[in-house]
Amino acid sequence: MIHGAPDSRFQTTLWTMVFRAGATDGHALSDLCRMYWKPLFVYCLSKGRRIEDAEDLTQAFFAHLLTRDTLRVADPARGKFRAFLLTSFKNFMLDEGDRSRAARRGGGAVHLSFELDFQEASRLPSATDDSPERAYDRQWANDLVKRATTRLRSEQEKAGKLLWFDLIAGPLATSSYQTVAVELGSTEEAVKSYAKRARHRFRELLEAEIADTVSSPAEATEEMAYLVELLRG
């Protein structure tokens, strides 16, 4: 059971980045943009916006975060950063005209490229796939899983186990454990053991990603359950 102030472990990485961005740290804001532009971009698309308009609006919003000191009032004690950001974006969209035009003229404090590759573009949601809020959350979930997977693959590469990872849990994972064991010159039992350890480590990395965006262990548990729901839905 949690008592008193939120656990300090849940107020470090991401919230520290938020506070730095709120203090006009351009590098920190750029990092936040790279982590969260796509969920907000997908939210716009699900509201029926064209790709070009969604790019402009998302760009303008991140510039607005600095110019209006929005991040200075962010408070991890209030809960999930994901929810805080979407609420801020909705408020921004209520009065988007002048702000969006100013950003396109170069009046924003930040500029990032929101280019999508062909594979990503082919998976962009239509306005009827999900509610805009659900589309935002689903993209958040996909991005979080991608970051955790990237971290795990990097760890395995450093440990000299990249081929194991790719064959068992990565992009080449299409064969049975027995077939993989033969290809690796190992045993099926060793392959099963590696897969179990990889799954465990992957969950740890997911939990670490989530812990960076919430303010308590209870919220982290709730977010993990919601993440699983989104990925299964």
mmCIF file of C-alpha atoms in Angstrom:
data_model
loop_
_atom_site.group_PDB
_atom_site.id
_atom_site.type_symbol
_atom_site.label_atom_id
_atom_site.label_comp_id
_atom_site.label_asym_id
_atom_site.label_seq_id
_atom_site.Cartn_x
_atom_site.Cartn_y
_atom_site.Cartn_z
ATOM 1 C CA MET A 1 0.000 0.000 0.000
ATOM 2 C CA ILE A 2 1.210 3.488 -0.820
ATOM 3 C CA HIS A 3 1.128 6.263 1.733
ATOM 4 C CA GLY A 4 1.978 9.937 1.503
ATOM 5 C CA ALA A 5 3.864 11.356 -1.477
ATOM 6 C CA PRO A 6 4.200 9.404 -4.718
ATOM 7 C CA ASP A 7 7.106 6.944 -4.875
ATOM 8 C CA SER A 8 10.203 8.866 -6.015
ATOM 9 C CA ARG A 9 11.106 6.051 -8.412
ATOM 10 C CA PHE A 10 8.116 7.097 -10.478
ATOM 11 C CA GLN A 11 9.139 10.746 -10.783
ATOM 12 C CA THR A 12 12.540 10.480 -12.405
ATOM 13 C CA THR A 13 13.346 10.008 -16.071
ATOM 14 C CA LEU A 14 10.377 11.297 -18.044
ATOM 15 C CA TRP A 15 9.115 13.795 -15.489
ATOM 16 C CA THR A 16 12.617 15.192 -15.079
ATOM 17 C CA MET A 17 12.668 15.639 -18.844
ATOM 18 C CA VAL A 18 9.308 17.410 -18.638
ATOM 19 C CA PHE A 19 10.530 19.814 -15.979
ATOM 20 C CA ARG A 20 13.668 20.556 -17.990
ATOM 21 C CA ALA A 21 11.562 21.190 -21.083
ATOM 22 C CA GLY A 22 9.339 23.476 -19.030
ATOM 23 C CA ALA A 23 12.448 25.420 -18.081
ATOM 24 C CA THR A 24 13.079 26.093 -21.793
ATOM 25 C CA ASP A 25 15.597 23.290 -22.293
ATOM 26 C CA GLY A 26 15.311 22.821 -26.057
ATOM 27 C CA HIS A 27 17.074 19.451 -26.029
ATOM 28 C CA ALA A 28 14.682 18.045 -23.419
ATOM 29 C CA LEU A 29 11.668 19.303 -25.356
ATOM 30 C CA SER A 30 13.025 17.727 -28.527
ATOM 31 C CA ASP A 31 13.291 14.411 -26.707
ATOM 32 C CA LEU A 32 9.686 14.717 -25.556
ATOM 33 C CA CYS A 33 8.586 15.550 -29.091
ATOM 34 C CA ARG A 34 10.262 12.466 -30.482
ATOM 35 C CA MET A 35 8.603 10.266 -27.881
ATOM 36 C CA TYR A 36 5.087 11.655 -28.167
ATOM 37 C CA TRP A 37 4.558 13.300 -31.550
ATOM 38 C CA LYS A 38 3.232 10.151 -33.205
ATOM 39 C CA PRO A 39 0.396 9.440 -30.703
ATOM 40 C CA LEU A 40 -0.721 13.080 -31.030
ATOM 41 C CA PHE A 41 -0.346 12.902 -34.813
ATOM 42 C CA VAL A 42 -2.502 9.755 -34.917
ATOM 43 C CA TYR A 43 -5.058 11.465 -32.669
ATOM 44 C CA CYS A 44 -5.353 14.252 -35.269
ATOM 45 C CA LEU A 45 -5.775 11.756 -38.103
ATOM 46 C CA SER A 46 -8.502 9.991 -36.177
ATOM 47 C CA LYS A 47 -10.252 13.339 -35.829
ATOM 48 C CA GLY A 48 -10.426 13.429 -39.625
ATOM 49 C CA ARG A 49 -7.476 15.740 -40.296
ATOM 50 C CA ARG A 50 -5.355 15.392 -43.413
ATOM 51 C CA ILE A 51 -1.773 14.187 -42.950
ATOM 52 C CA GLU A 52 -0.336 17.620 -43.764
ATOM 53 C CA ASP A 53 -2.695 19.363 -41.333
ATOM 54 C CA ALA A 54 -1.962 16.826 -38.597
ATOM 55 C CA GLU A 55 1.770 17.435 -39.044
ATOM 56 C CA ASP A 56 1.323 21.208 -38.828
ATOM 57 C CA LEU A 57 -0.895 20.982 -35.775
ATOM 58 C CA THR A 58 1.392 18.612 -33.913
ATOM 59 C CA GLN A 59 4.393 20.786 -34.727
ATOM 60 C CA ALA A 60 2.588 23.894 -33.523
ATOM 61 C CA PHE A 61 1.564 22.206 -30.286
ATOM 62 C CA PHE A 62 5.110 21.358 -29.236
ATOM 63 C CA ALA A 63 6.205 24.910 -29.978
ATOM 64 C CA HIS A 64 3.265 26.094 -27.873
ATOM 65 C CA LEU A 65 4.418 23.999 -24.912
ATOM 66 C CA LEU A 66 7.366 26.313 -24.438
ATOM 67 C CA THR A 67 5.829 29.624 -25.447
ATOM 68 C CA ARG A 68 2.920 29.291 -23.012
ATOM 69 C CA ASP A 69 4.791 27.598 -20.136
ATOM 70 C CA THR A 70 2.400 24.644 -20.221
ATOM 71 C CA LEU A 71 5.045 22.235 -18.979
ATOM 72 C CA ARG A 72 5.872 24.434 -15.992
ATOM 73 C CA VAL A 73 2.556 23.443 -14.383
ATOM 74 C CA ALA A 74 2.915 19.717 -15.098
ATOM 75 C CA ASP A 75 2.743 17.772 -11.834
ATOM 76 C CA PRO A 76 3.640 14.063 -11.559
ATOM 77 C CA ALA A 77 1.429 13.843 -8.461
ATOM 78 C CA ARG A 78 -1.556 14.333 -10.764
ATOM 79 C CA GLY A 79 -0.880 11.043 -12.523
ATOM 80 C CA LYS A 80 -0.114 9.886 -16.021
ATOM 81 C CA PHE A 81 1.909 12.118 -18.327
ATOM 82 C CA ARG A 82 0.087 10.558 -21.292
ATOM 83 C CA ALA A 83 -3.239 11.886 -20.020
ATOM 84 C CA PHE A 84 -1.782 15.292 -19.169
ATOM 85 C CA LEU A 85 -0.357 15.680 -22.657
ATOM 86 C CA LEU A 86 -3.566 14.692 -24.448
ATOM 87 C CA THR A 87 -5.628 17.072 -22.325
ATOM 88 C CA SER A 88 -3.190 19.871 -23.146
ATOM 89 C CA PHE A 89 -3.397 19.000 -26.829
ATOM 90 C CA LYS A 90 -7.211 19.014 -26.796
ATOM 91 C CA ASN A 91 -7.190 22.448 -25.199
ATOM 92 C CA PHE A 92 -4.696 23.628 -27.790
ATOM 93 C CA MET A 93 -6.886 22.369 -30.626
ATOM 94 C CA LEU A 94 -9.825 24.421 -29.391
ATOM 95 C CA ASP A 95 -7.975 27.540 -30.484
ATOM 96 C CA GLU A 96 -5.566 26.272 -33.115
ATOM 97 C CA GLY A 97 -5.885 28.758 -35.991
ATOM 98 C CA ASP A 98 -3.466 31.535 -35.092
ATOM 99 C CA ARG A 99 -1.027 29.198 -33.383
ATOM 100 C CA SER A 100 -0.810 26.775 -36.302
ATOM 101 C CA ARG A 101 -0.303 29.570 -38.817
ATOM 102 C CA ALA A 102 2.403 31.114 -36.629
ATOM 103 C CA ALA A 103 4.266 27.802 -36.438
ATOM 104 C CA ARG A 104 4.152 27.376 -40.220
ATOM 105 C CA ARG A 105 5.654 30.859 -40.598
ATOM 106 C CA GLY A 106 8.538 29.757 -38.367
ATOM 107 C CA GLY A 107 7.288 31.365 -35.168
ATOM 108 C CA GLY A 108 7.593 28.160 -33.104
ATOM 109 C CA ALA A 109 10.417 27.516 -30.670
ATOM 110 C CA VAL A 110 10.996 23.968 -31.910
ATOM 111 C CA HIS A 111 11.096 22.330 -35.310
ATOM 112 C CA LEU A 112 11.144 18.582 -35.886
ATOM 113 C CA SER A 113 10.656 16.432 -38.948
ATOM 114 C CA PHE A 114 7.522 14.299 -38.757
ATOM 115 C CA GLU A 115 8.241 12.241 -41.852
ATOM 116 C CA LEU A 116 6.736 8.765 -42.035
ATOM 117 C CA ASP A 117 8.209 5.887 -43.992
ATOM 118 C CA PHE A 118 6.024 3.902 -46.381
ATOM 119 C CA GLN A 119 5.486 1.041 -43.955
ATOM 120 C CA GLU A 120 4.284 3.384 -41.219
ATOM 121 C CA ALA A 121 2.016 5.304 -43.577
ATOM 122 C CA SER A 122 0.330 2.101 -44.688
ATOM 123 C CA ARG A 123 -0.701 1.445 -41.086
ATOM 124 C CA LEU A 124 -2.098 4.869 -40.315
ATOM 125 C CA PRO A 125 -5.607 4.592 -38.843
ATOM 126 C CA SER A 126 -8.679 5.878 -40.555
ATOM 127 C CA ALA A 127 -11.178 8.021 -38.690
ATOM 128 C CA THR A 128 -13.394 4.937 -38.155
ATOM 129 C CA ASP A 129 -10.843 2.492 -36.700
ATOM 130 C CA ASP A 130 -10.954 3.775 -33.106
ATOM 131 C CA SER A 131 -12.101 6.772 -31.189
ATOM 132 C CA PRO A 132 -9.420 9.498 -31.381
ATOM 133 C CA GLU A 133 -8.571 8.901 -27.726
ATOM 134 C CA ARG A 134 -8.249 5.157 -28.280
ATOM 135 C CA ALA A 135 -6.097 5.698 -31.371
ATOM 136 C CA TYR A 136 -3.808 7.974 -29.322
ATOM 137 C CA ASP A 137 -3.504 5.351 -26.596
ATOM 138 C CA ARG A 138 -2.907 2.530 -29.061
ATOM 139 C CA GLN A 139 -0.077 4.448 -30.746
ATOM 140 C CA TRP A 140 1.378 5.204 -27.312
ATOM 141 C CA ALA A 141 1.321 1.466 -26.578
ATOM 142 C CA ASN A 142 2.936 0.556 -29.884
ATOM 143 C CA ASP A 143 5.685 3.142 -29.417
ATOM 144 C CA LEU A 144 6.356 1.987 -25.863
ATOM 145 C CA VAL A 145 6.696 -1.635 -26.981
ATOM 146 C CA LYS A 146 8.989 -0.554 -29.806
ATOM 147 C CA ARG A 147 11.271 1.327 -27.390
ATOM 148 C CA ALA A 148 11.413 -1.645 -25.015
ATOM 149 C CA THR A 149 12.153 -4.012 -27.897
ATOM 150 C CA THR A 150 14.917 -1.739 -29.187
ATOM 151 C CA ARG A 151 16.496 -1.608 -25.745
ATOM 152 C CA LEU A 152 16.319 -5.391 -25.357
ATOM 153 C CA ARG A 153 17.846 -6.003 -28.778
ATOM 154 C CA SER A 154 20.654 -3.573 -27.985
ATOM 155 C CA GLU A 155 21.355 -5.413 -24.723
ATOM 156 C CA GLN A 156 21.473 -8.742 -26.525
ATOM 157 C CA GLU A 157 23.813 -7.372 -29.153
ATOM 158 C CA LYS A 158 26.222 -6.179 -26.461
ATOM 159 C CA ALA A 159 26.013 -9.613 -24.828
ATOM 160 C CA GLY A 160 26.895 -11.339 -28.099
ATOM 161 C CA LYS A 161 23.409 -12.855 -28.373
ATOM 162 C CA LEU A 162 21.984 -10.869 -31.264
ATOM 163 C CA LEU A 163 21.430 -13.901 -33.518
ATOM 164 C CA TRP A 164 19.730 -15.709 -30.658
ATOM 165 C CA PHE A 165 17.441 -12.742 -30.117
ATOM 166 C CA ASP A 166 16.610 -12.340 -33.804
ATOM 167 C CA LEU A 167 15.853 -16.040 -34.273
ATOM 168 C CA ILE A 168 13.893 -16.521 -31.055
ATOM 169 C CA ALA A 169 12.223 -13.197 -30.265
ATOM 170 C CA GLY A 170 13.104 -10.817 -33.082
ATOM 171 C CA PRO A 171 12.356 -10.316 -36.767
ATOM 172 C CA LEU A 172 13.574 -13.807 -37.771
ATOM 173 C CA ALA A 173 11.474 -15.669 -35.196
ATOM 174 C CA THR A 174 9.410 -17.883 -37.512
ATOM 175 C CA SER A 175 10.695 -21.379 -36.766
ATOM 176 C CA SER A 176 10.158 -23.906 -33.989
ATOM 177 C CA TYR A 177 12.511 -24.026 -31.016
ATOM 178 C CA GLN A 178 13.889 -27.301 -32.342
ATOM 179 C CA THR A 179 14.715 -25.752 -35.739
ATOM 180 C CA VAL A 180 16.288 -22.716 -34.100
ATOM 181 C CA ALA A 181 18.391 -24.947 -31.863
ATOM 182 C CA VAL A 182 19.803 -26.730 -34.898
ATOM 183 C CA GLU A 183 20.585 -23.418 -36.598
ATOM 184 C CA LEU A 184 22.322 -22.101 -33.493
ATOM 185 C CA GLY A 185 24.182 -25.335 -32.862
ATOM 186 C CA SER A 186 22.564 -25.563 -29.442
ATOM 187 C CA THR A 187 19.832 -27.553 -27.716
ATOM 188 C CA GLU A 188 16.085 -27.059 -27.677
ATOM 189 C CA GLU A 189 16.204 -26.745 -23.887
ATOM 190 C CA ALA A 190 18.763 -23.921 -24.143
ATOM 191 C CA VAL A 191 16.605 -22.127 -26.694
ATOM 192 C CA LYS A 192 13.528 -22.440 -24.466
ATOM 193 C CA SER A 193 15.519 -21.138 -21.499
ATOM 194 C CA TYR A 194 16.750 -18.154 -23.506
ATOM 195 C CA ALA A 195 13.221 -17.365 -24.706
ATOM 196 C CA LYS A 196 11.954 -17.415 -21.112
ATOM 197 C CA ARG A 197 14.706 -15.059 -19.963
ATOM 198 C CA ALA A 198 14.112 -12.748 -22.938
ATOM 199 C CA ARG A 199 10.387 -12.539 -22.175
ATOM 200 C CA HIS A 200 11.126 -11.751 -18.544
ATOM 201 C CA ARG A 201 13.631 -9.046 -19.462
ATOM 202 C CA PHE A 202 11.228 -7.592 -22.016
ATOM 203 C CA ARG A 203 8.541 -7.244 -19.360
ATOM 204 C CA GLU A 204 11.053 -5.531 -17.060
ATOM 205 C CA LEU A 205 11.872 -3.023 -19.789
ATOM 206 C CA LEU A 206 8.182 -2.401 -20.457
ATOM 207 C CA GLU A 207 7.601 -1.803 -16.760
ATOM 208 C CA ALA A 208 10.547 0.608 -16.674
ATOM 209 C CA GLU A 209 9.134 2.545 -19.633
ATOM 210 C CA ILE A 210 5.760 2.774 -17.925
ATOM 211 C CA ALA A 211 7.245 3.742 -14.555
ATOM 212 C CA ASP A 212 8.790 6.781 -16.238
ATOM 213 C CA THR A 213 5.338 8.093 -17.166
ATOM 214 C CA VAL A 214 3.315 7.634 -13.962
ATOM 215 C CA SER A 215 3.532 8.766 -10.359
ATOM 216 C CA SER A 216 2.915 5.596 -8.325
ATOM 217 C CA PRO A 217 3.266 1.795 -8.399
ATOM 218 C CA ALA A 218 -0.527 1.489 -8.491
ATOM 219 C CA GLU A 219 -0.696 3.581 -11.651
ATOM 220 C CA ALA A 220 2.134 1.540 -13.166
ATOM 221 C CA THR A 221 0.157 -1.664 -12.621
ATOM 222 C CA GLU A 222 -2.932 -0.043 -14.117
ATOM 223 C CA GLU A 223 -0.993 1.172 -17.154
ATOM 224 C CA MET A 224 0.532 -2.261 -17.766
ATOM 225 C CA ALA A 225 -2.920 -3.848 -17.745
ATOM 226 C CA TYR A 226 -4.191 -1.192 -20.135
ATOM 227 C CA LEU A 227 -1.170 -1.699 -22.389
ATOM 228 C CA VAL A 228 -1.953 -5.410 -22.682
ATOM 229 C CA GLU A 229 -5.585 -4.613 -23.455
ATOM 230 C CA LEU A 230 -4.585 -2.190 -26.218
ATOM 231 C CA LEU A 231 -2.173 -4.642 -27.816
ATOM 232 C CA ARG A 232 -4.743 -7.437 -27.783
ATOM 233 C CA GLY A 233 -7.608 -5.278 -29.052
#
